[in-house]
Amino acid sequence: MRIDPAATKTRSISLTPLIDVVFLLLVFFMLASTFLKYSGIDLATASTGEAAADKGPVIVVRVLGAGRLEIDGAAAAIDEFGTRLATTPALSAAATIAVQPAGDATVEDIALAVETARRAPARAVVIVR
């Protein structure tokens, strides 16, 4: 006597649990993310090949790191940068302030120097290498 094996039912894979898990992950990441407005610093772009004499005086500010910087070669602390920049003889409405970060300068010092330079009565603030 021959006994045939019972026919197995083939089940289709249900996608409902997968959709539920994806929905829960989506809700979790939407609620866990921060909705902050990230603001940038507006800078003028440095252009190459143009005559610097037409642009007015250029004040070079080197950010050295550890709270130190140089304004046209004169050493200064980052705390007194605003007052030292205001007393710079070359500062005028036609001047360009070029911020040049050194290799060990922190982002905080660079951002503080750029923000302080933007408050000065200068035509533009640029970051150079």
CSV table of N, CA and C in Angstrom, one decimal:
chain,number,residue,atom,x,y,z
A,1,MET,N,0.8,-1.2,0.0
A,1,MET,CA,0.0,0.0,0.0
A,1,MET,C,0.9,1.3,0.0
A,2,ARG,N,0.5,2.1,-0.9
A,2,ARG,CA,1.3,3.3,-1.1
A,2,ARG,C,0.6,4.5,-0.3
A,3,ILE,N,1.4,5.2,0.5
A,3,ILE,CA,0.9,6.3,1.3
A,3,ILE,C,1.6,7.6,0.7
A,4,ASP,N,0.7,8.4,0.2
A,4,ASP,CA,1.3,9.7,-0.3
A,4,ASP,C,1.4,10.7,0.9
A,5,PRO,N,2.5,11.5,0.9
A,5,PRO,CA,2.6,12.5,1.9
A,5,PRO,C,1.5,13.5,1.8
A,6,ALA,N,1.1,14.1,2.9
A,6,ALA,CA,0.1,15.1,2.9
A,6,ALA,C,0.6,16.3,2.2
A,7,ALA,N,-0.3,16.9,1.4
A,7,ALA,CA,0.1,18.1,0.7
A,7,ALA,C,0.3,19.3,1.7
A,8,THR,N,1.5,19.9,1.6
A,8,THR,CA,1.7,21.1,2.5
A,8,THR,C,1.2,22.3,1.8
A,9,LYS,N,0.6,23.1,2.7
A,9,LYS,CA,0.1,24.4,2.2
A,9,LYS,C,1.2,25.4,2.1
A,10,THR,N,1.3,26.1,1.0
A,10,THR,CA,2.3,27.2,0.9
A,10,THR,C,1.7,28.5,1.4
A,11,ARG,N,2.4,29.1,2.3
A,11,ARG,CA,2.0,30.3,2.9
A,11,ARG,C,2.7,31.5,2.2
A,12,SER,N,2.0,32.5,1.9
A,12,SER,CA,2.7,33.7,1.4
A,12,SER,C,3.2,34.5,2.6
A,13,ILE,N,4.2,35.2,2.3
A,13,ILE,CA,4.8,36.0,3.4
A,13,ILE,C,4.0,37.3,3.5
A,14,SER,N,3.6,37.6,4.7
A,14,SER,CA,2.8,38.8,4.9
A,14,SER,C,3.7,40.0,5.2
A,15,LEU,N,3.5,41.1,4.5
A,15,LEU,CA,4.3,42.3,4.7
A,15,LEU,C,3.8,43.3,5.7
A,16,THR,N,2.7,42.9,6.3
A,16,THR,CA,2.1,43.8,7.3
A,16,THR,C,3.0,44.1,8.5
A,17,PRO,N,3.6,43.0,9.1
A,17,PRO,CA,4.5,43.3,10.2
A,17,PRO,C,5.7,44.2,9.8
A,18,LEU,N,6.2,44.0,8.6
A,18,LEU,CA,7.3,44.8,8.1
A,18,LEU,C,6.9,46.2,8.0
A,19,ILE,N,5.8,46.5,7.4
A,19,ILE,CA,5.3,47.8,7.3
A,19,ILE,C,5.1,48.5,8.6
A,20,ASP,N,4.6,47.7,9.6
A,20,ASP,CA,4.4,48.3,11.0
A,20,ASP,C,5.8,48.7,11.6
A,21,VAL,N,6.8,47.8,11.4
A,21,VAL,CA,8.1,48.1,12.0
A,21,VAL,C,8.7,49.3,11.3
A,22,VAL,N,8.6,49.4,10.0
A,22,VAL,CA,9.1,50.6,9.3
A,22,VAL,C,8.4,51.9,9.7
A,23,PHE,N,7.1,51.8,9.9
A,23,PHE,CA,6.4,53.0,10.4
A,23,PHE,C,6.8,53.4,11.8
A,24,LEU,N,7.0,52.4,12.7
A,24,LEU,CA,7.5,52.7,14.0
A,24,LEU,C,8.9,53.3,14.0
A,25,LEU,N,9.7,52.8,13.2
A,25,LEU,CA,11.1,53.4,13.0
A,25,LEU,C,11.0,54.8,12.5
A,26,LEU,N,10.1,55.1,11.5
A,26,LEU,CA,10.0,56.4,11.0
A,26,LEU,C,9.5,57.4,12.1
A,27,VAL,N,8.5,57.0,12.8
A,27,VAL,CA,8.0,57.8,13.9
A,27,VAL,C,9.1,58.1,15.0
A,28,PHE,N,9.8,57.0,15.3
A,28,PHE,CA,10.9,57.2,16.3
A,28,PHE,C,11.9,58.2,15.9
A,29,PHE,N,12.4,58.1,14.6
A,29,PHE,CA,13.5,59.0,14.2
A,29,PHE,C,12.9,60.4,13.9
A,30,MET,N,11.7,60.5,13.6
A,30,MET,CA,11.1,61.9,13.5
A,30,MET,C,11.0,62.6,14.8
A,31,LEU,N,10.7,61.8,15.8
A,31,LEU,CA,10.6,62.4,17.2
A,31,LEU,C,11.9,62.6,17.8
A,32,ALA,N,12.9,61.8,17.5
A,32,ALA,CA,14.2,61.8,18.1
A,32,ALA,C,15.1,62.9,17.5
A,33,SER,N,14.8,63.3,16.3
A,33,SER,CA,15.7,64.3,15.6
A,33,SER,C,15.4,65.6,16.2
A,34,THR,N,16.4,66.5,16.0
A,34,THR,CA,16.2,67.9,16.5
A,34,THR,C,15.8,68.8,15.3
A,35,PHE,N,15.0,69.7,15.5
A,35,PHE,CA,14.6,70.6,14.5
A,35,PHE,C,15.2,72.0,14.8
A,36,LEU,N,16.5,72.1,14.7
A,36,LEU,CA,17.2,73.3,14.9
A,36,LEU,C,17.4,74.0,13.6
A,37,LYS,N,17.5,75.3,13.6
A,37,LYS,CA,17.8,76.1,12.4
A,37,LYS,C,19.3,76.3,12.5
A,38,TYR,N,20.0,75.6,11.6
A,38,TYR,CA,21.5,75.8,11.5
A,38,TYR,C,21.8,77.1,10.7
A,39,SER,N,22.4,78.0,11.3
A,39,SER,CA,22.7,79.2,10.6
A,39,SER,C,24.2,79.2,10.2
A,40,GLY,N,24.4,79.8,9.0
A,40,GLY,CA,25.7,79.9,8.5
A,40,GLY,C,26.3,81.3,8.6
A,41,ILE,N,27.5,81.4,8.3
A,41,ILE,CA,28.2,82.7,8.3
A,41,ILE,C,28.3,83.1,6.9
A,42,ASP,N,27.8,84.3,6.5
A,42,ASP,CA,27.9,84.8,5.2
A,42,ASP,C,29.3,85.4,5.0
A,43,LEU,N,30.0,84.9,4.0
A,43,LEU,CA,31.3,85.4,3.7
A,43,LEU,C,31.4,85.8,2.2
A,44,ALA,N,32.3,86.7,1.9
A,44,ALA,CA,32.6,87.1,0.6
A,44,ALA,C,33.6,86.1,0.1
A,45,THR,N,33.5,85.6,-1.2
A,45,THR,CA,34.4,84.7,-1.7
A,45,THR,C,35.6,85.4,-2.2
A,46,ALA,N,36.8,84.8,-2.0
A,46,ALA,CA,38.0,85.4,-2.5
A,46,ALA,C,38.1,85.1,-3.9
A,47,SER,N,38.5,86.1,-4.7
A,47,SER,CA,38.6,85.9,-6.1
A,47,SER,C,40.1,86.0,-6.5
A,48,THR,N,40.4,85.2,-7.5
A,48,THR,CA,41.8,85.2,-8.0
A,48,THR,C,42.0,86.0,-9.2
A,49,GLY,N,43.2,86.5,-9.4
A,49,GLY,CA,43.5,87.3,-10.6
A,49,GLY,C,43.1,88.7,-10.7
A,50,GLU,N,42.4,89.2,-9.6
A,50,GLU,CA,42.0,90.6,-9.6
A,50,GLU,C,43.1,91.4,-8.9
A,51,ALA,N,43.2,92.7,-9.2
A,51,ALA,CA,44.2,93.5,-8.6
A,51,ALA,C,43.7,93.9,-7.2
A,52,ALA,N,44.6,93.8,-6.3
A,52,ALA,CA,44.3,94.1,-4.9
A,52,ALA,C,44.2,95.6,-4.6
A,53,ALA,N,44.9,96.4,-5.5
A,53,ALA,CA,44.9,97.8,-5.3
A,53,ALA,C,43.5,98.4,-5.5
A,54,ASP,N,42.7,97.8,-6.3
A,54,ASP,CA,41.4,98.3,-6.6
A,54,ASP,C,40.4,98.0,-5.4
A,55,LYS,N,40.7,97.1,-4.6
A,55,LYS,CA,39.9,96.6,-3.5
A,55,LYS,C,40.1,97.4,-2.2
A,56,GLY,N,41.1,98.1,-2.1
A,56,GLY,CA,41.3,98.8,-0.8
A,56,GLY,C,42.3,98.0,0.0
A,57,PRO,N,42.6,98.5,1.3
A,57,PRO,CA,43.6,97.8,2.1
A,57,PRO,C,43.0,96.4,2.6
A,58,VAL,N,44.0,95.5,2.8
A,58,VAL,CA,43.6,94.2,3.3
A,58,VAL,C,44.3,94.0,4.7
A,59,ILE,N,43.5,93.6,5.6
A,59,ILE,CA,43.9,93.4,7.0
A,59,ILE,C,44.0,91.9,7.2
A,60,VAL,N,45.1,91.3,7.4
A,60,VAL,CA,45.3,89.9,7.6
A,60,VAL,C,45.2,89.5,9.0
A,61,VAL,N,44.3,88.7,9.4
A,61,VAL,CA,44.1,88.2,10.8
A,61,VAL,C,44.5,86.7,10.8
A,62,ARG,N,45.6,86.3,11.4
A,62,ARG,CA,45.9,84.9,11.5
A,62,ARG,C,45.4,84.3,12.8
A,63,VAL,N,44.6,83.3,12.8
A,63,VAL,CA,44.1,82.6,14.0
A,63,VAL,C,45.1,81.5,14.3
A,64,LEU,N,45.9,81.6,15.4
A,64,LEU,CA,46.9,80.7,15.7
A,64,LEU,C,46.5,79.5,16.6
A,65,GLY,N,45.4,79.7,17.2
A,65,GLY,CA,45.0,78.6,18.2
A,65,GLY,C,45.3,79.0,19.6
A,66,ALA,N,44.7,78.3,20.5
A,66,ALA,CA,45.0,78.5,22.0
A,66,ALA,C,44.6,79.9,22.4
A,67,GLY,N,43.6,80.5,21.7
A,67,GLY,CA,43.2,81.9,22.1
A,67,GLY,C,44.1,83.0,21.6
A,68,ARG,N,45.0,82.7,20.7
A,68,ARG,CA,46.0,83.7,20.2
A,68,ARG,C,45.7,83.9,18.7
A,69,LEU,N,46.0,85.2,18.3
A,69,LEU,CA,45.9,85.5,16.9
A,69,LEU,C,46.9,86.7,16.6
A,70,GLU,N,47.0,87.0,15.3
A,70,GLU,CA,47.9,88.1,14.9
A,70,GLU,C,47.1,89.0,13.9
A,71,ILE,N,47.2,90.3,14.2
A,71,ILE,CA,46.5,91.3,13.3
A,71,ILE,C,47.6,92.0,12.5
A,72,ASP,N,47.8,91.7,11.3
A,72,ASP,CA,48.9,92.3,10.4
A,72,ASP,C,50.2,92.1,11.1
A,73,GLY,N,50.4,90.9,11.7
A,73,GLY,CA,51.7,90.5,12.2
A,73,GLY,C,51.9,90.8,13.7
A,74,ALA,N,51.0,91.6,14.3
A,74,ALA,CA,51.1,92.0,15.7
A,74,ALA,C,50.2,91.0,16.5
A,75,ALA,N,50.9,90.4,17.5
A,75,ALA,CA,50.2,89.4,18.3
A,75,ALA,C,49.1,90.0,19.2
A,76,ALA,N,48.1,89.2,19.4
A,76,ALA,CA,47.0,89.7,20.2
A,76,ALA,C,46.2,88.5,20.8
A,77,ALA,N,45.5,88.7,21.8
A,77,ALA,CA,44.7,87.6,22.4
A,77,ALA,C,43.3,87.7,21.8
A,78,ILE,N,42.6,86.5,21.7
A,78,ILE,CA,41.3,86.5,21.1
A,78,ILE,C,40.3,87.3,21.9
A,79,ASP,N,40.5,87.5,23.2
A,79,ASP,CA,39.6,88.3,24.0
A,79,ASP,C,39.6,89.8,23.6
A,80,GLU,N,40.8,90.3,23.3
A,80,GLU,CA,40.9,91.7,23.0
A,80,GLU,C,40.9,92.0,21.4
A,81,PHE,N,40.5,91.0,20.7
A,81,PHE,CA,40.5,91.1,19.2
A,81,PHE,C,39.7,92.3,18.7
A,82,GLY,N,38.5,92.5,19.3
A,82,GLY,CA,37.6,93.5,18.8
A,82,GLY,C,38.2,94.9,19.0
A,83,THR,N,38.8,95.2,20.2
A,83,THR,CA,39.3,96.5,20.4
A,83,THR,C,40.6,96.7,19.6
A,84,ARG,N,41.4,95.6,19.5
A,84,ARG,CA,42.6,95.8,18.7
A,84,ARG,C,42.3,96.0,17.2
A,85,LEU,N,41.3,95.3,16.7
A,85,LEU,CA,40.9,95.5,15.3
A,85,LEU,C,40.4,96.9,15.1
A,86,ALA,N,39.6,97.5,16.0
A,86,ALA,CA,39.1,98.8,15.9
A,86,ALA,C,40.2,99.9,15.8
A,87,THR,N,41.3,99.6,16.5
A,87,THR,CA,42.4,100.6,16.5
A,87,THR,C,43.4,100.4,15.4
A,88,THR,N,43.2,99.4,14.5
A,88,THR,CA,44.1,99.2,13.4
A,88,THR,C,44.0,100.4,12.4
A,89,PRO,N,45.1,101.0,12.1
A,89,PRO,CA,45.0,102.2,11.2
A,89,PRO,C,44.5,101.8,9.8
A,90,ALA,N,44.6,100.6,9.3
A,90,ALA,CA,44.2,100.3,7.9
A,90,ALA,C,42.7,100.0,7.8
A,91,LEU,N,42.0,100.0,9.0
A,91,LEU,CA,40.6,99.6,9.0
A,91,LEU,C,39.8,100.8,8.5
A,92,SER,N,39.0,100.6,7.4
A,92,SER,CA,38.1,101.6,6.8
A,92,SER,C,37.0,100.9,6.2
A,93,ALA,N,36.0,101.6,5.6
A,93,ALA,CA,34.9,101.0,5.0
A,93,ALA,C,35.3,100.3,3.7
A,94,ALA,N,36.4,100.6,3.1
A,94,ALA,CA,36.9,100.0,1.9
A,94,ALA,C,37.8,98.8,2.2
A,95,ALA,N,38.1,98.5,3.4
A,95,ALA,CA,39.1,97.5,3.8
A,95,ALA,C,38.4,96.1,3.7
A,96,THR,N,39.3,95.1,3.5
A,96,THR,CA,38.9,93.7,3.5
A,96,THR,C,39.7,93.0,4.6
A,97,ILE,N,38.9,92.3,5.4
A,97,ILE,CA,39.6,91.5,6.5
A,97,ILE,C,39.7,90.1,6.1
A,98,ALA,N,40.9,89.6,6.0
A,98,ALA,CA,41.2,88.2,5.6
A,98,ALA,C,41.6,87.4,6.8
A,99,VAL,N,40.8,86.4,7.1
A,99,VAL,CA,41.0,85.6,8.3
A,99,VAL,C,41.7,84.3,7.8
A,100,GLN,N,42.9,84.1,8.3
A,100,GLN,CA,43.7,82.9,7.9
A,100,GLN,C,43.9,82.0,9.1
A,101,PRO,N,43.2,80.9,9.1
A,101,PRO,CA,43.4,79.9,10.3
A,101,PRO,C,44.7,79.2,10.1
A,102,ALA,N,45.4,79.0,11.3
A,102,ALA,CA,46.6,78.1,11.3
A,102,ALA,C,46.2,76.7,11.5
A,103,GLY,N,47.1,75.8,11.4
A,103,GLY,CA,46.8,74.3,11.5
A,103,GLY,C,46.2,73.9,12.8
A,104,ASP,N,46.6,74.6,13.9
A,104,ASP,CA,46.2,74.2,15.2
A,104,ASP,C,45.0,75.0,15.8
A,105,ALA,N,44.5,75.9,14.9
A,105,ALA,CA,43.4,76.7,15.3
A,105,ALA,C,42.1,75.9,15.5
A,106,THR,N,41.3,76.2,16.5
A,106,THR,CA,40.1,75.5,16.8
A,106,THR,C,39.0,76.2,16.0
A,107,VAL,N,37.9,75.5,15.7
A,107,VAL,CA,36.8,76.1,15.0
A,107,VAL,C,36.1,77.2,15.8
A,108,GLU,N,36.1,77.0,17.1
A,108,GLU,CA,35.6,78.1,18.0
A,108,GLU,C,36.3,79.4,17.9
A,109,ASP,N,37.7,79.3,17.9
A,109,ASP,CA,38.5,80.5,17.7
A,109,ASP,C,38.2,81.2,16.3
A,110,ILE,N,38.2,80.3,15.3
A,110,ILE,CA,38.0,80.9,13.9
A,110,ILE,C,36.6,81.5,13.8
A,111,ALA,N,35.6,80.9,14.3
A,111,ALA,CA,34.2,81.4,14.3
A,111,ALA,C,34.1,82.7,15.1
A,112,LEU,N,34.8,82.8,16.2
A,112,LEU,CA,34.8,84.0,17.0
A,112,LEU,C,35.5,85.1,16.3
A,113,ALA,N,36.6,84.8,15.6
A,113,ALA,CA,37.3,85.8,14.9
A,113,ALA,C,36.5,86.3,13.7
A,114,VAL,N,35.8,85.5,13.0
A,114,VAL,CA,35.0,85.9,11.9
A,114,VAL,C,33.8,86.7,12.3
A,115,GLU,N,33.2,86.3,13.4
A,115,GLU,CA,32.0,87.1,13.9
A,115,GLU,C,32.5,88.5,14.4
A,116,THR,N,33.6,88.5,15.0
A,116,THR,CA,34.1,89.8,15.5
A,116,THR,C,34.5,90.7,14.3
A,117,ALA,N,35.1,90.1,13.3
A,117,ALA,CA,35.5,90.9,12.1
A,117,ALA,C,34.3,91.3,11.3
A,118,ARG,N,33.2,90.6,11.4
A,118,ARG,CA,32.0,91.0,10.6
A,118,ARG,C,31.4,92.3,11.3
A,119,ARG,N,31.6,92.5,12.6
A,119,ARG,CA,31.1,93.7,13.2
A,119,ARG,C,31.9,94.9,12.9
A,120,ALA,N,33.1,94.8,12.4
A,120,ALA,CA,34.0,95.9,12.1
A,120,ALA,C,33.5,96.6,10.8
A,121,PRO,N,33.7,97.9,10.7
A,121,PRO,CA,33.3,98.6,9.5
A,121,PRO,C,34.2,98.4,8.3
A,122,ALA,N,34.1,97.2,7.8
A,122,ALA,CA,34.9,96.8,6.7
A,122,ALA,C,34.0,96.4,5.5
A,123,ARG,N,34.6,96.4,4.3
A,123,ARG,CA,33.8,96.0,3.1
A,123,ARG,C,33.4,94.6,3.1
A,124,ALA,N,34.4,93.7,3.4
A,124,ALA,CA,34.2,92.2,3.3
A,124,ALA,C,35.1,91.5,4.3
A,125,VAL,N,34.6,90.3,4.7
A,125,VAL,CA,35.4,89.4,5.5
A,125,VAL,C,35.6,88.1,4.7
A,126,VAL,N,36.8,87.7,4.5
A,126,VAL,CA,37.0,86.4,3.7
A,126,VAL,C,37.9,85.5,4.5
A,127,ILE,N,37.8,84.2,4.3
A,127,ILE,CA,38.7,83.2,4.9
A,127,ILE,C,39.6,82.7,3.9
A,128,VAL,N,40.9,82.8,4.1
A,128,VAL,CA,41.9,82.4,3.2
A,128,VAL,C,42.8,81.2,3.8
A,129,ARG,N,43.4,80.5,2.9
A,129,ARG,CA,44.3,79.4,3.4
A,129,ARG,C,45.7,79.9,3.6
